């Protein structure tokens, strides 16, 4: 504005000093208008441009600042959008730097004042950028593969980021970006991805598409695949629901059959358990009777009462010990077998010759109320039998002897 005012004042003073012709006035007017437009453009440019975020080059990155990768990408876009010459762009880049990065750029501009903004960004990238060789970066790009359960569009975005880094480092030319992108997309995509299968058949023998065209086709195909999957899931769900209902009905039927079989087996086992008890000679279906205690409902091997009252004491002649009948039935040895006719051990009643003589009698120790008491160590004479000495079984126990005749009425 000051320059514009000064130019206007000089024009007015020149006009007051001497009159000009029409040609001279037109030329001066054009010059003044051009100067005014340049001043206005410079004024708008100096105050109304998008500034870059702060980058200092310190590690870790302070809050409110950008990492070098983000700052570099924004600076590369800004230098193409900003109007002006090289020194003005270098000054704007320098305004966004702080700390060690600012000191580095100041020193470089003093040493090489003719370098442009691209050179300044390259110096910063050599200082703060990732240290990777060109061969390593190319190998990393060519070995980038699609992950499991990753959309093809996400995989394409990762490839685009790597391509951008390769272009910034001037490893590949810009005219090879589309061909390398499509080639690596087909190489690294999953073989069973439906979107990749469609792209291989669609772009076979055609010109390489740009990133915008490729991402548009990929997203459209992903939407179509998702719709087809939803329809197939709905039909499968209907079929699976009907199949599950049939399976549930079949399982219920099998469970009912198993329950019926179990109940039949339980009833059969109960009947067999009841029929296993020996009957007491009554009608069929009567409960068993115990021959030991006389109660109903169990048999003698399972009788809960003790055999105190039913035990009988036995006296064996010729000094034999007193023995009680065994509590349980078990197989005896030959020398333990007792003859129930004569009372001797070693033979049975079938082979015993004790009752063949009518005058032969036996002596038993019993506990019936009609017994005859005898004294201890008292001998009795029985026809056909030698004198038998009766021993005392227990102290204060009365021994009662009965004469039993075999074969006599």
mmCIF file of C-alpha atoms in Angstrom:
data_model
loop_
_atom_site.group_PDB
_atom_site.id
_atom_site.type_symbol
_atom_site.label_atom_id
_atom_site.label_comp_id
_atom_site.label_asym_id
_atom_site.label_seq_id
_atom_site.Cartn_x
_atom_site.Cartn_y
_atom_site.Cartn_z
ATOM 1 C CA UNK A 1 0.000 0.000 0.000
ATOM 2 C CA UNK A 2 2.847 2.392 0.754
ATOM 3 C CA UNK A 3 4.393 1.606 -2.594
ATOM 4 C CA UNK A 4 1.024 2.086 -4.262
ATOM 5 C CA UNK A 5 0.539 5.447 -2.492
ATOM 6 C CA UNK A 6 4.035 6.566 -3.418
ATOM 7 C CA UNK A 7 3.509 5.607 -7.030
ATOM 8 C CA UNK A 8 0.202 7.513 -7.086
ATOM 9 C CA UNK A 9 1.784 10.587 -5.551
ATOM 10 C CA UNK A 10 4.621 10.485 -8.054
ATOM 11 C CA UNK A 11 2.053 10.177 -10.823
ATOM 12 C CA UNK A 12 0.068 13.107 -9.535
ATOM 13 C CA UNK A 13 3.172 15.232 -9.061
ATOM 14 C CA UNK A 14 4.311 14.331 -12.529
ATOM 15 C CA UNK A 15 0.897 15.183 -13.854
ATOM 16 C CA UNK A 16 0.882 18.567 -12.105
ATOM 17 C CA UNK A 17 4.415 19.392 -13.200
ATOM 18 C CA UNK A 18 3.887 18.961 -16.930
ATOM 19 C CA UNK A 19 1.076 17.601 -19.111
ATOM 20 C CA UNK A 20 1.606 14.260 -20.837
ATOM 21 C CA UNK A 21 0.336 13.027 -24.125
ATOM 22 C CA UNK A 22 -2.232 10.311 -24.381
ATOM 23 C CA UNK A 23 0.316 7.603 -25.254
ATOM 24 C CA UNK A 24 2.558 8.434 -22.346
ATOM 25 C CA UNK A 25 -0.374 8.503 -19.952
ATOM 26 C CA UNK A 26 -1.584 5.069 -21.082
ATOM 27 C CA UNK A 27 1.860 3.497 -20.701
ATOM 28 C CA UNK A 28 2.335 4.930 -17.261
ATOM 29 C CA UNK A 29 -1.150 3.809 -16.233
ATOM 30 C CA UNK A 30 -0.437 0.206 -17.299
ATOM 31 C CA UNK A 31 2.819 0.224 -15.395
ATOM 32 C CA UNK A 32 1.168 1.540 -12.274
ATOM 33 C CA UNK A 33 -1.621 -1.042 -12.416
ATOM 34 C CA UNK A 34 0.881 -3.884 -12.854
ATOM 35 C CA UNK A 35 2.838 -2.668 -9.869
ATOM 36 C CA UNK A 36 -0.292 -2.416 -7.771
ATOM 37 C CA UNK A 37 -1.338 -5.945 -8.718
ATOM 38 C CA UNK A 38 2.079 -7.327 -7.827
ATOM 39 C CA UNK A 39 2.000 -5.572 -4.481
ATOM 40 C CA UNK A 40 -1.455 -6.926 -3.699
ATOM 41 C CA UNK A 41 -0.465 -10.431 -4.765
ATOM 42 C CA UNK A 42 2.647 -10.315 -2.615
ATOM 43 C CA UNK A 43 0.644 -9.054 0.330
ATOM 44 C CA UNK A 44 -1.945 -11.839 0.029
ATOM 45 C CA UNK A 45 0.761 -14.429 -0.517
ATOM 46 C CA UNK A 46 2.773 -13.418 2.532
ATOM 47 C CA UNK A 47 -0.136 -13.615 4.942
ATOM 48 C CA UNK A 48 -2.616 -16.135 3.513
ATOM 49 C CA UNK A 49 -0.828 -19.431 2.804
ATOM 50 C CA UNK A 50 -1.102 -22.773 4.535
ATOM 51 C CA UNK A 51 1.751 -23.147 6.972
ATOM 52 C CA UNK A 52 3.441 -26.432 7.737
ATOM 53 C CA UNK A 53 3.421 -27.962 11.186
ATOM 54 C CA UNK A 54 6.464 -27.700 13.407
ATOM 55 C CA UNK A 55 9.354 -30.139 13.064
ATOM 56 C CA UNK A 56 12.414 -29.974 15.313
ATOM 57 C CA UNK A 57 14.173 -33.303 14.737
ATOM 58 C CA UNK A 58 14.213 -34.185 18.455
ATOM 59 C CA UNK A 59 13.641 -37.738 19.706
ATOM 60 C CA UNK A 60 11.168 -38.627 21.060
ATOM 61 C CA UNK A 61 8.840 -36.332 19.160
ATOM 62 C CA UNK A 62 7.629 -33.530 21.473
ATOM 63 C CA UNK A 63 3.861 -33.000 21.786
ATOM 64 C CA UNK A 64 2.422 -30.709 19.137
ATOM 65 C CA UNK A 65 5.076 -31.578 16.556
ATOM 66 C CA UNK A 66 5.088 -33.875 13.535
ATOM 67 C CA UNK A 67 7.253 -36.874 12.834
ATOM 68 C CA UNK A 68 9.649 -36.528 9.940
ATOM 69 C CA UNK A 69 7.664 -38.816 7.609
ATOM 70 C CA UNK A 70 4.450 -36.836 8.130
ATOM 71 C CA UNK A 71 6.242 -33.467 7.859
ATOM 72 C CA UNK A 72 8.077 -34.548 4.688
ATOM 73 C CA UNK A 73 4.853 -35.652 2.959
ATOM 74 C CA UNK A 74 3.130 -32.379 3.855
ATOM 75 C CA UNK A 75 6.141 -30.331 2.650
ATOM 76 C CA UNK A 76 6.274 -32.136 -0.709
ATOM 77 C CA UNK A 77 2.606 -31.340 -1.291
ATOM 78 C CA UNK A 78 2.979 -27.731 -0.097
ATOM 79 C CA UNK A 79 5.852 -26.765 -2.393
ATOM 80 C CA UNK A 80 3.711 -27.717 -5.391
ATOM 81 C CA UNK A 81 0.748 -25.656 -4.146
ATOM 82 C CA UNK A 82 2.568 -22.571 -2.912
ATOM 83 C CA UNK A 83 3.072 -19.817 -5.496
ATOM 84 C CA UNK A 84 6.320 -17.961 -5.603
ATOM 85 C CA UNK A 85 9.934 -18.476 -6.470
ATOM 86 C CA UNK A 86 12.571 -20.729 -4.912
ATOM 87 C CA UNK A 87 13.867 -18.379 -2.172
ATOM 88 C CA UNK A 88 10.308 -17.690 -0.968
ATOM 89 C CA UNK A 89 9.558 -21.408 -0.746
ATOM 90 C CA UNK A 90 12.799 -22.036 1.125
ATOM 91 C CA UNK A 91 11.864 -19.302 3.589
ATOM 92 C CA UNK A 92 8.439 -20.872 4.188
ATOM 93 C CA UNK A 93 10.014 -24.274 4.804
ATOM 94 C CA UNK A 94 12.457 -22.684 7.221
ATOM 95 C CA UNK A 95 9.560 -21.107 9.148
ATOM 96 C CA UNK A 96 8.234 -24.579 10.076
ATOM 97 C CA UNK A 97 11.541 -25.797 11.530
ATOM 98 C CA UNK A 98 12.752 -25.596 15.126
ATOM 99 C CA UNK A 99 15.752 -26.702 17.133
ATOM 100 C CA UNK A 100 18.460 -28.845 15.478
ATOM 101 C CA UNK A 101 16.582 -29.036 12.164
ATOM 102 C CA UNK A 102 16.458 -25.222 11.906
ATOM 103 C CA UNK A 103 20.172 -24.907 12.670
ATOM 104 C CA UNK A 104 20.960 -27.501 9.982
ATOM 105 C CA UNK A 105 18.943 -25.674 7.284
ATOM 106 C CA UNK A 106 20.384 -22.263 8.215
ATOM 107 C CA UNK A 107 23.920 -23.572 7.845
ATOM 108 C CA UNK A 108 23.098 -25.265 4.554
ATOM 109 C CA UNK A 109 21.549 -22.105 3.088
ATOM 110 C CA UNK A 110 24.616 -20.105 4.053
ATOM 111 C CA UNK A 111 26.893 -22.636 2.367
ATOM 112 C CA UNK A 112 24.639 -23.336 -0.650
ATOM 113 C CA UNK A 113 22.288 -20.357 -1.090
ATOM 114 C CA UNK A 114 21.320 -21.428 -4.613
ATOM 115 C CA UNK A 115 19.610 -24.700 -3.521
ATOM 116 C CA UNK A 116 15.848 -24.893 -3.819
ATOM 117 C CA UNK A 117 13.192 -26.352 -1.452
ATOM 118 C CA UNK A 118 13.579 -29.883 -2.842
ATOM 119 C CA UNK A 119 17.241 -29.870 -1.879
ATOM 120 C CA UNK A 120 16.414 -28.724 1.648
ATOM 121 C CA UNK A 121 13.919 -31.567 2.063
ATOM 122 C CA UNK A 122 16.521 -34.011 0.754
ATOM 123 C CA UNK A 123 19.070 -32.776 3.320
ATOM 124 C CA UNK A 124 16.539 -33.253 6.118
ATOM 125 C CA UNK A 125 15.661 -36.717 4.828
ATOM 126 C CA UNK A 126 19.312 -37.767 4.804
ATOM 127 C CA UNK A 127 19.619 -36.547 8.393
ATOM 128 C CA UNK A 128 16.330 -37.640 10.017
ATOM 129 C CA UNK A 129 14.823 -40.105 7.530
ATOM 130 C CA UNK A 130 14.957 -43.901 7.682
ATOM 131 C CA UNK A 131 18.336 -45.395 6.856
ATOM 132 C CA UNK A 132 17.539 -47.902 4.110
ATOM 133 C CA UNK A 133 19.392 -48.902 1.019
ATOM 134 C CA UNK A 134 17.708 -48.695 -2.378
ATOM 135 C CA UNK A 135 17.969 -52.446 -2.872
ATOM 136 C CA UNK A 136 16.464 -53.068 0.571
ATOM 137 C CA UNK A 137 13.555 -50.732 -0.137
ATOM 138 C CA UNK A 138 12.850 -52.437 -3.462
ATOM 139 C CA UNK A 139 13.030 -55.862 -1.828
ATOM 140 C CA UNK A 140 10.661 -54.720 0.914
ATOM 141 C CA UNK A 141 8.192 -53.503 -1.704
ATOM 142 C CA UNK A 142 8.369 -56.689 -3.772
ATOM 143 C CA UNK A 143 8.026 -58.926 -0.696
ATOM 144 C CA UNK A 144 4.930 -57.144 0.602
ATOM 145 C CA UNK A 145 2.095 -59.710 0.633
ATOM 146 C CA UNK A 146 -1.568 -59.609 1.502
ATOM 147 C CA UNK A 147 -2.343 -60.810 5.020
ATOM 148 C CA UNK A 148 -5.010 -63.283 6.014
ATOM 149 C CA UNK A 149 -8.486 -61.729 6.395
ATOM 150 C CA UNK A 150 -7.179 -58.449 4.926
ATOM 151 C CA UNK A 151 -9.196 -56.653 2.282
ATOM 152 C CA UNK A 152 -7.559 -56.079 -1.072
ATOM 153 C CA UNK A 153 -8.158 -52.334 -0.758
ATOM 154 C CA UNK A 154 -6.143 -52.205 2.478
ATOM 155 C CA UNK A 155 -3.336 -54.128 0.808
ATOM 156 C CA UNK A 156 -3.349 -51.646 -2.091
ATOM 157 C CA UNK A 157 -3.034 -48.742 0.363
ATOM 158 C CA UNK A 158 0.068 -50.286 1.886
ATOM 159 C CA UNK A 159 1.593 -50.718 -1.551
ATOM 160 C CA UNK A 160 0.835 -47.094 -2.379
ATOM 161 C CA UNK A 161 2.665 -45.880 0.733
ATOM 162 C CA UNK A 162 5.749 -47.869 -0.225
ATOM 163 C CA UNK A 163 5.601 -46.578 -3.801
ATOM 164 C CA UNK A 164 5.418 -43.017 -2.554
ATOM 165 C CA UNK A 165 8.572 -43.556 -0.509
ATOM 166 C CA UNK A 166 10.350 -45.040 -3.510
ATOM 167 C CA UNK A 167 9.371 -42.053 -5.654
ATOM 168 C CA UNK A 168 10.477 -39.570 -2.989
ATOM 169 C CA UNK A 169 13.859 -41.248 -2.763
ATOM 170 C CA UNK A 170 14.074 -41.243 -6.574
ATOM 171 C CA UNK A 171 14.536 -44.990 -6.686
ATOM 172 C CA UNK A 172 11.923 -45.499 -9.399
ATOM 173 C CA UNK A 173 10.615 -43.152 -12.044
ATOM 174 C CA UNK A 174 7.096 -41.769 -11.932
ATOM 175 C CA UNK A 175 6.132 -43.362 -15.256
ATOM 176 C CA UNK A 176 6.740 -46.850 -13.783
ATOM 177 C CA UNK A 177 4.497 -46.416 -10.748
ATOM 178 C CA UNK A 178 1.282 -47.770 -12.300
ATOM 179 C CA UNK A 179 2.885 -50.854 -13.821
ATOM 180 C CA UNK A 180 4.806 -51.739 -10.639
ATOM 181 C CA UNK A 181 1.684 -51.239 -8.528
ATOM 182 C CA UNK A 182 -0.479 -53.551 -10.632
ATOM 183 C CA UNK A 183 2.262 -56.156 -10.977
ATOM 184 C CA UNK A 184 2.915 -56.328 -7.240
ATOM 185 C CA UNK A 185 -0.824 -56.332 -6.507
ATOM 186 C CA UNK A 186 -1.330 -59.478 -8.586
ATOM 187 C CA UNK A 187 1.813 -61.095 -7.194
ATOM 188 C CA UNK A 188 1.122 -60.444 -3.498
ATOM 189 C CA UNK A 189 -2.664 -60.944 -3.395
ATOM 190 C CA UNK A 190 -4.107 -64.144 -1.996
ATOM 191 C CA UNK A 191 -4.835 -66.764 -4.619
ATOM 192 C CA UNK A 192 -8.366 -67.430 -3.307
ATOM 193 C CA UNK A 193 -9.375 -63.784 -2.899
ATOM 194 C CA UNK A 194 -12.478 -63.256 -5.110
ATOM 195 C CA UNK A 195 -11.656 -59.596 -5.770
ATOM 196 C CA UNK A 196 -8.117 -60.433 -6.922
ATOM 197 C CA UNK A 197 -9.450 -63.167 -9.214
ATOM 198 C CA UNK A 198 -11.818 -60.668 -10.830
ATOM 199 C CA UNK A 199 -9.051 -58.074 -11.293
ATOM 200 C CA UNK A 200 -6.717 -60.605 -12.929
ATOM 201 C CA UNK A 201 -9.342 -61.458 -15.512
ATOM 202 C CA UNK A 202 -10.485 -57.854 -15.994
ATOM 203 C CA UNK A 203 -7.071 -56.194 -16.546
ATOM 204 C CA UNK A 204 -5.486 -59.003 -18.538
ATOM 205 C CA UNK A 205 -4.011 -57.512 -21.695
ATOM 206 C CA UNK A 206 -5.159 -53.971 -20.870
ATOM 207 C CA UNK A 207 -3.314 -50.799 -19.998
ATOM 208 C CA UNK A 208 -2.207 -50.372 -16.401
ATOM 209 C CA UNK A 209 -4.814 -48.370 -14.444
ATOM 210 C CA UNK A 210 -4.024 -45.471 -12.166
ATOM 211 C CA UNK A 211 -4.391 -45.667 -8.415
ATOM 212 C CA UNK A 212 -7.761 -43.927 -8.512
ATOM 213 C CA UNK A 213 -9.209 -46.286 -11.120
ATOM 214 C CA UNK A 214 -7.806 -49.343 -9.398
ATOM 215 C CA UNK A 215 -9.072 -48.493 -5.923
ATOM 216 C CA UNK A 216 -12.515 -47.693 -7.347
ATOM 217 C CA UNK A 217 -12.832 -51.077 -9.057
ATOM 218 C CA UNK A 218 -11.569 -52.915 -6.003
ATOM 219 C CA UNK A 219 -14.045 -51.275 -3.643
ATOM 220 C CA UNK A 220 -16.962 -51.948 -5.997
ATOM 221 C CA UNK A 221 -16.058 -55.611 -6.265
ATOM 222 C CA UNK A 222 -15.655 -55.920 -2.483
ATOM 223 C CA UNK A 223 -19.179 -54.559 -1.997
ATOM 224 C CA UNK A 224 -20.553 -57.064 -4.530
ATOM 225 C CA UNK A 225 -18.742 -59.957 -2.856
ATOM 226 C CA UNK A 226 -20.118 -58.897 0.523
ATOM 227 C CA UNK A 227 -23.670 -58.850 -0.833
ATOM 228 C CA UNK A 228 -23.307 -62.309 -2.345
ATOM 229 C CA UNK A 229 -21.954 -63.662 0.934
ATOM 230 C CA UNK A 230 -24.898 -62.213 2.863
ATOM 231 C CA UNK A 231 -27.372 -63.874 0.501
ATOM 232 C CA UNK A 232 -25.616 -67.228 0.738
ATOM 233 C CA UNK A 233 -25.464 -66.949 4.530
ATOM 234 C CA UNK A 234 -29.207 -66.287 4.663
ATOM 235 C CA UNK A 235 -30.011 -69.375 2.595
ATOM 236 C CA UNK A 236 -27.566 -71.499 4.571
ATOM 237 C CA UNK A 237 -29.040 -70.231 7.824
ATOM 238 C CA UNK A 238 -32.563 -71.227 6.711
ATOM 239 C CA UNK A 239 -31.373 -74.687 5.688
ATOM 240 C CA UNK A 240 -29.340 -75.097 8.869
ATOM 241 C CA UNK A 241 -32.311 -74.066 11.040
ATOM 242 C CA UNK A 242 -34.577 -76.667 9.442
ATOM 243 C CA UNK A 243 -31.840 -79.279 9.680
ATOM 244 C CA UNK A 244 -31.260 -78.457 13.337
ATOM 245 C CA UNK A 245 -34.986 -78.790 14.062
ATOM 246 C CA UNK A 246 -35.025 -82.243 12.469
ATOM 247 C CA UNK A 247 -31.928 -83.295 14.399
ATOM 248 C CA UNK A 248 -33.434 -82.063 17.669
ATOM 249 C CA UNK A 249 -36.647 -84.019 17.031
ATOM 250 C CA UNK A 250 -34.622 -87.152 16.242
ATOM 251 C CA UNK A 251 -32.555 -86.726 19.400
ATOM 252 C CA UNK A 252 -35.692 -86.307 21.503
ATOM 253 C CA UNK A 253 -37.100 -89.527 20.041
ATOM 254 C CA UNK A 254 -33.871 -91.393 20.820
ATOM 255 C CA UNK A 255 -33.832 -90.039 24.382
ATOM 256 C CA UNK A 256 -37.421 -91.230 24.918
ATOM 257 C CA UNK A 257 -36.502 -94.693 23.633
ATOM 258 C CA UNK A 258 -33.469 -94.854 25.909
ATOM 259 C CA UNK A 259 -35.573 -93.829 28.911
ATOM 260 C CA UNK A 260 -38.092 -96.575 28.121
ATOM 261 C CA UNK A 261 -35.301 -99.157 27.857
ATOM 262 C CA UNK A 262 -33.762 -98.043 31.154
ATOM 263 C CA UNK A 263 -37.118 -98.262 32.944
ATOM 264 C CA UNK A 264 -37.712 -101.756 31.514
ATOM 265 C CA UNK A 265 -34.272 -102.887 32.659
ATOM 266 C CA UNK A 266 -34.870 -101.488 36.144
ATOM 267 C CA UNK A 267 -38.202 -103.306 36.406
ATOM 268 C CA UNK A 268 -36.621 -106.535 35.172
ATOM 269 C CA UNK A 269 -33.757 -106.282 37.666
ATOM 270 C CA UNK A 270 -36.253 -105.655 40.489
ATOM 271 C CA UNK A 271 -38.300 -108.709 39.523
ATOM 272 C CA UNK A 272 -35.206 -110.897 39.214
ATOM 273 C CA UNK A 273 -33.972 -109.687 42.599
ATOM 274 C CA UNK A 274 -37.333 -110.543 44.165
ATOM 275 C CA UNK A 275 -37.514 -113.943 42.490
ATOM 276 C CA UNK A 276 -33.965 -114.829 43.600
ATOM 277 C CA UNK A 277 -35.139 -115.189 47.205
ATOM 278 C CA UNK A 278 -36.175 -118.761 48.172
ATOM 279 C CA UNK A 279 -39.852 -119.205 48.901
ATOM 280 C CA UNK A 280 -41.090 -120.620 52.205
ATOM 281 C CA UNK A 281 -43.498 -123.065 50.608
ATOM 282 C CA UNK A 282 -46.334 -120.544 50.353
ATOM 283 C CA UNK A 283 -48.140 -119.297 47.312
ATOM 284 C CA UNK A 284 -46.195 -117.802 44.410
ATOM 285 C CA UNK A 285 -45.323 -114.199 45.038
ATOM 286 C CA UNK A 286 -45.164 -114.463 48.854
ATOM 287 C CA UNK A 287 -42.182 -112.751 50.536
ATOM 288 C CA UNK A 288 -39.305 -115.031 51.621
ATOM 289 C CA UNK A 289 -39.101 -116.322 55.186
ATOM 290 C CA UNK A 290 -35.966 -116.564 57.301
ATOM 291 C CA UNK A 291 -35.472 -120.013 58.843
ATOM 292 C CA UNK A 292 -33.236 -118.528 61.550
ATOM 293 C CA UNK A 293 -35.390 -115.827 63.105
ATOM 294 C CA UNK A 294 -38.752 -116.638 61.492
ATOM 295 C CA UNK A 295 -39.284 -113.180 60.035
ATOM 296 C CA UNK A 296 -40.452 -112.378 56.540
ATOM 297 C CA UNK A 297 -38.568 -110.355 53.949
ATOM 298 C CA UNK A 298 -35.151 -112.019 54.045
ATOM 299 C CA UNK A 299 -33.439 -115.378 54.171
ATOM 300 C CA UNK A 300 -31.076 -116.869 56.723
ATOM 301 C CA UNK A 301 -27.748 -115.909 54.996
ATOM 302 C CA UNK A 302 -28.881 -112.282 55.131
ATOM 303 C CA UNK A 303 -30.395 -112.364 58.613
ATOM 304 C CA UNK A 304 -29.321 -109.288 60.622
ATOM 305 C CA UNK A 305 -29.844 -110.869 64.042
ATOM 306 C CA UNK A 306 -27.047 -112.672 65.779
ATOM 307 C CA UNK A 307 -27.069 -116.392 66.279
ATOM 308 C CA UNK A 308 -26.674 -116.307 70.057
ATOM 309 C CA UNK A 309 -29.918 -118.097 70.912
ATOM 310 C CA UNK A 310 -29.686 -120.612 68.022
ATOM 311 C CA UNK A 311 -26.115 -121.782 68.719
ATOM 312 C CA UNK A 312 -25.779 -125.302 70.040
ATOM 313 C CA UNK A 313 -22.862 -126.608 72.000
ATOM 314 C CA UNK A 314 -21.509 -129.955 70.984
ATOM 315 C CA UNK A 315 -19.631 -132.406 73.124
ATOM 316 C CA UNK A 316 -17.408 -134.865 71.338
ATOM 317 C CA UNK A 317 -16.357 -138.028 73.080
ATOM 318 C CA UNK A 318 -12.798 -139.020 73.862
ATOM 319 C CA UNK A 319 -11.567 -135.563 74.690
ATOM 320 C CA UNK A 320 -12.657 -133.696 71.584
ATOM 321 C CA UNK A 321 -13.025 -129.936 71.878
ATOM 322 C CA UNK A 322 -16.342 -128.159 71.899
ATOM 323 C CA UNK A 323 -17.120 -126.743 68.470
ATOM 324 C CA UNK A 324 -19.834 -124.471 67.191
ATOM 325 C CA UNK A 325 -21.445 -124.914 63.810
ATOM 326 C CA UNK A 326 -19.867 -122.651 61.200
ATOM 327 C CA UNK A 327 -21.432 -119.255 60.646
ATOM 328 C CA UNK A 328 -20.989 -119.420 56.880
ATOM 329 C CA UNK A 329 -21.174 -122.173 54.375
ATOM 330 C CA UNK A 330 -17.838 -123.046 52.888
ATOM 331 C CA UNK A 331 -16.123 -126.092 51.503
ATOM 332 C CA UNK A 332 -14.467 -128.149 54.255
ATOM 333 C CA UNK A 333 -11.481 -130.366 54.147
ATOM 334 C CA UNK A 334 -11.719 -134.125 54.513
ATOM 335 C CA UNK A 335 -10.614 -134.150 58.147
ATOM 336 C CA UNK A 336 -13.078 -131.374 58.996
ATOM 337 C CA UNK A 337 -16.185 -133.143 57.647
ATOM 338 C CA UNK A 338 -18.503 -134.205 60.505
ATOM 339 C CA UNK A 339 -20.945 -137.051 60.461
ATOM 340 C CA UNK A 340 -24.388 -135.972 61.598
ATOM 341 C CA UNK A 341 -25.243 -139.596 62.584
ATOM 342 C CA UNK A 342 -22.452 -140.402 65.001
ATOM 343 C CA UNK A 343 -20.886 -136.987 65.506
ATOM 344 C CA UNK A 344 -17.385 -138.057 64.496
ATOM 345 C CA UNK A 345 -15.136 -136.160 62.045
ATOM 346 C CA UNK A 346 -13.594 -137.687 58.985
ATOM 347 C CA UNK A 347 -16.638 -139.216 57.312
ATOM 348 C CA UNK A 348 -20.231 -138.396 56.436
ATOM 349 C CA UNK A 349 -23.571 -139.921 57.376
ATOM 350 C CA UNK A 350 -23.778 -141.812 54.053
ATOM 351 C CA UNK A 351 -20.695 -143.853 54.866
ATOM 352 C CA UNK A 352 -21.317 -144.101 58.610
ATOM 353 C CA UNK A 353 -22.045 -147.555 60.133
ATOM 354 C CA UNK A 354 -23.242 -146.106 63.418
ATOM 355 C CA UNK A 355 -26.952 -146.990 63.207
ATOM 356 C CA UNK A 356 -26.630 -150.485 61.864
ATOM 357 C CA UNK A 357 -26.706 -152.010 65.397
ATOM 358 C CA UNK A 358 -30.047 -151.397 67.063
ATOM 359 C CA UNK A 359 -28.483 -151.313 70.511
ATOM 360 C CA UNK A 360 -26.044 -148.610 69.401
ATOM 361 C CA UNK A 361 -26.818 -145.207 70.859
ATOM 362 C CA UNK A 362 -25.269 -141.784 70.659
ATOM 363 C CA UNK A 363 -24.873 -138.963 73.058
ATOM 364 C CA UNK A 364 -25.648 -135.316 72.142
ATOM 365 C CA UNK A 365 -25.439 -132.168 74.156
ATOM 366 C CA UNK A 366 -28.582 -130.125 73.697
ATOM 367 C CA UNK A 367 -30.355 -127.265 75.382
ATOM 368 C CA UNK A 368 -34.012 -128.304 75.376
ATOM 369 C CA UNK A 369 -36.171 -127.753 78.476
ATOM 370 C CA UNK A 370 -36.857 -131.450 78.936
ATOM 371 C CA UNK A 371 -33.210 -132.308 79.535
ATOM 372 C CA UNK A 372 -31.848 -134.238 82.523
ATOM 373 C CA UNK A 373 -29.059 -132.609 84.531
ATOM 374 C CA UNK A 374 -25.966 -134.596 85.332
ATOM 375 C CA UNK A 375 -23.008 -133.730 87.458
ATOM 376 C CA UNK A 376 -19.513 -132.972 86.262
ATOM 377 C CA UNK A 377 -17.142 -135.836 85.631
ATOM 378 C CA UNK A 378 -20.039 -138.297 86.103
ATOM 379 C CA UNK A 379 -19.917 -141.400 84.034
ATOM 380 C CA UNK A 380 -22.892 -143.203 82.636
ATOM 381 C CA UNK A 381 -23.153 -146.712 81.333
ATOM 382 C CA UNK A 382 -24.893 -147.202 78.045
ATOM 383 C CA UNK A 383 -25.368 -150.640 76.484
ATOM 384 C CA UNK A 384 -23.018 -151.197 73.655
ATOM 385 C CA UNK A 385 -20.987 -148.033 74.406
ATOM 386 C CA UNK A 386 -17.996 -147.582 76.604
ATOM 387 C CA UNK A 387 -17.968 -145.124 79.463
ATOM 388 C CA UNK A 388 -17.905 -141.513 78.187
ATOM 389 C CA UNK A 389 -16.504 -138.793 80.294
ATOM 390 C CA UNK A 390 -18.381 -135.533 79.841
ATOM 391 C CA UNK A 391 -16.205 -132.496 80.123
ATOM 392 C CA UNK A 392 -17.287 -129.131 81.361
ATOM 393 C CA UNK A 393 -17.755 -126.736 78.452
ATOM 394 C CA UNK A 394 -17.815 -123.584 80.491
ATOM 395 C CA UNK A 395 -17.895 -122.969 84.186
ATOM 396 C CA UNK A 396 -21.330 -123.152 85.778
ATOM 397 C CA UNK A 397 -22.831 -124.684 82.663
ATOM 398 C CA UNK A 398 -25.212 -127.573 83.039
ATOM 399 C CA UNK A 399 -24.537 -130.400 80.700
ATOM 400 C CA UNK A 400 -27.481 -132.418 79.622
ATOM 401 C CA UNK A 401 -27.187 -135.732 77.986
ATOM 402 C CA UNK A 402 -29.775 -137.603 75.983
ATOM 403 C CA UNK A 403 -29.721 -141.116 74.834
ATOM 404 C CA UNK A 404 -30.708 -141.401 71.251
ATOM 405 C CA UNK A 405 -31.474 -144.712 69.731
ATOM 406 C CA UNK A 406 -31.259 -145.238 66.017
ATOM 407 C CA UNK A 407 -33.579 -147.611 64.212
ATOM 408 C CA UNK A 408 -35.796 -148.047 67.339
ATOM 409 C CA UNK A 409 -39.383 -146.985 67.541
#
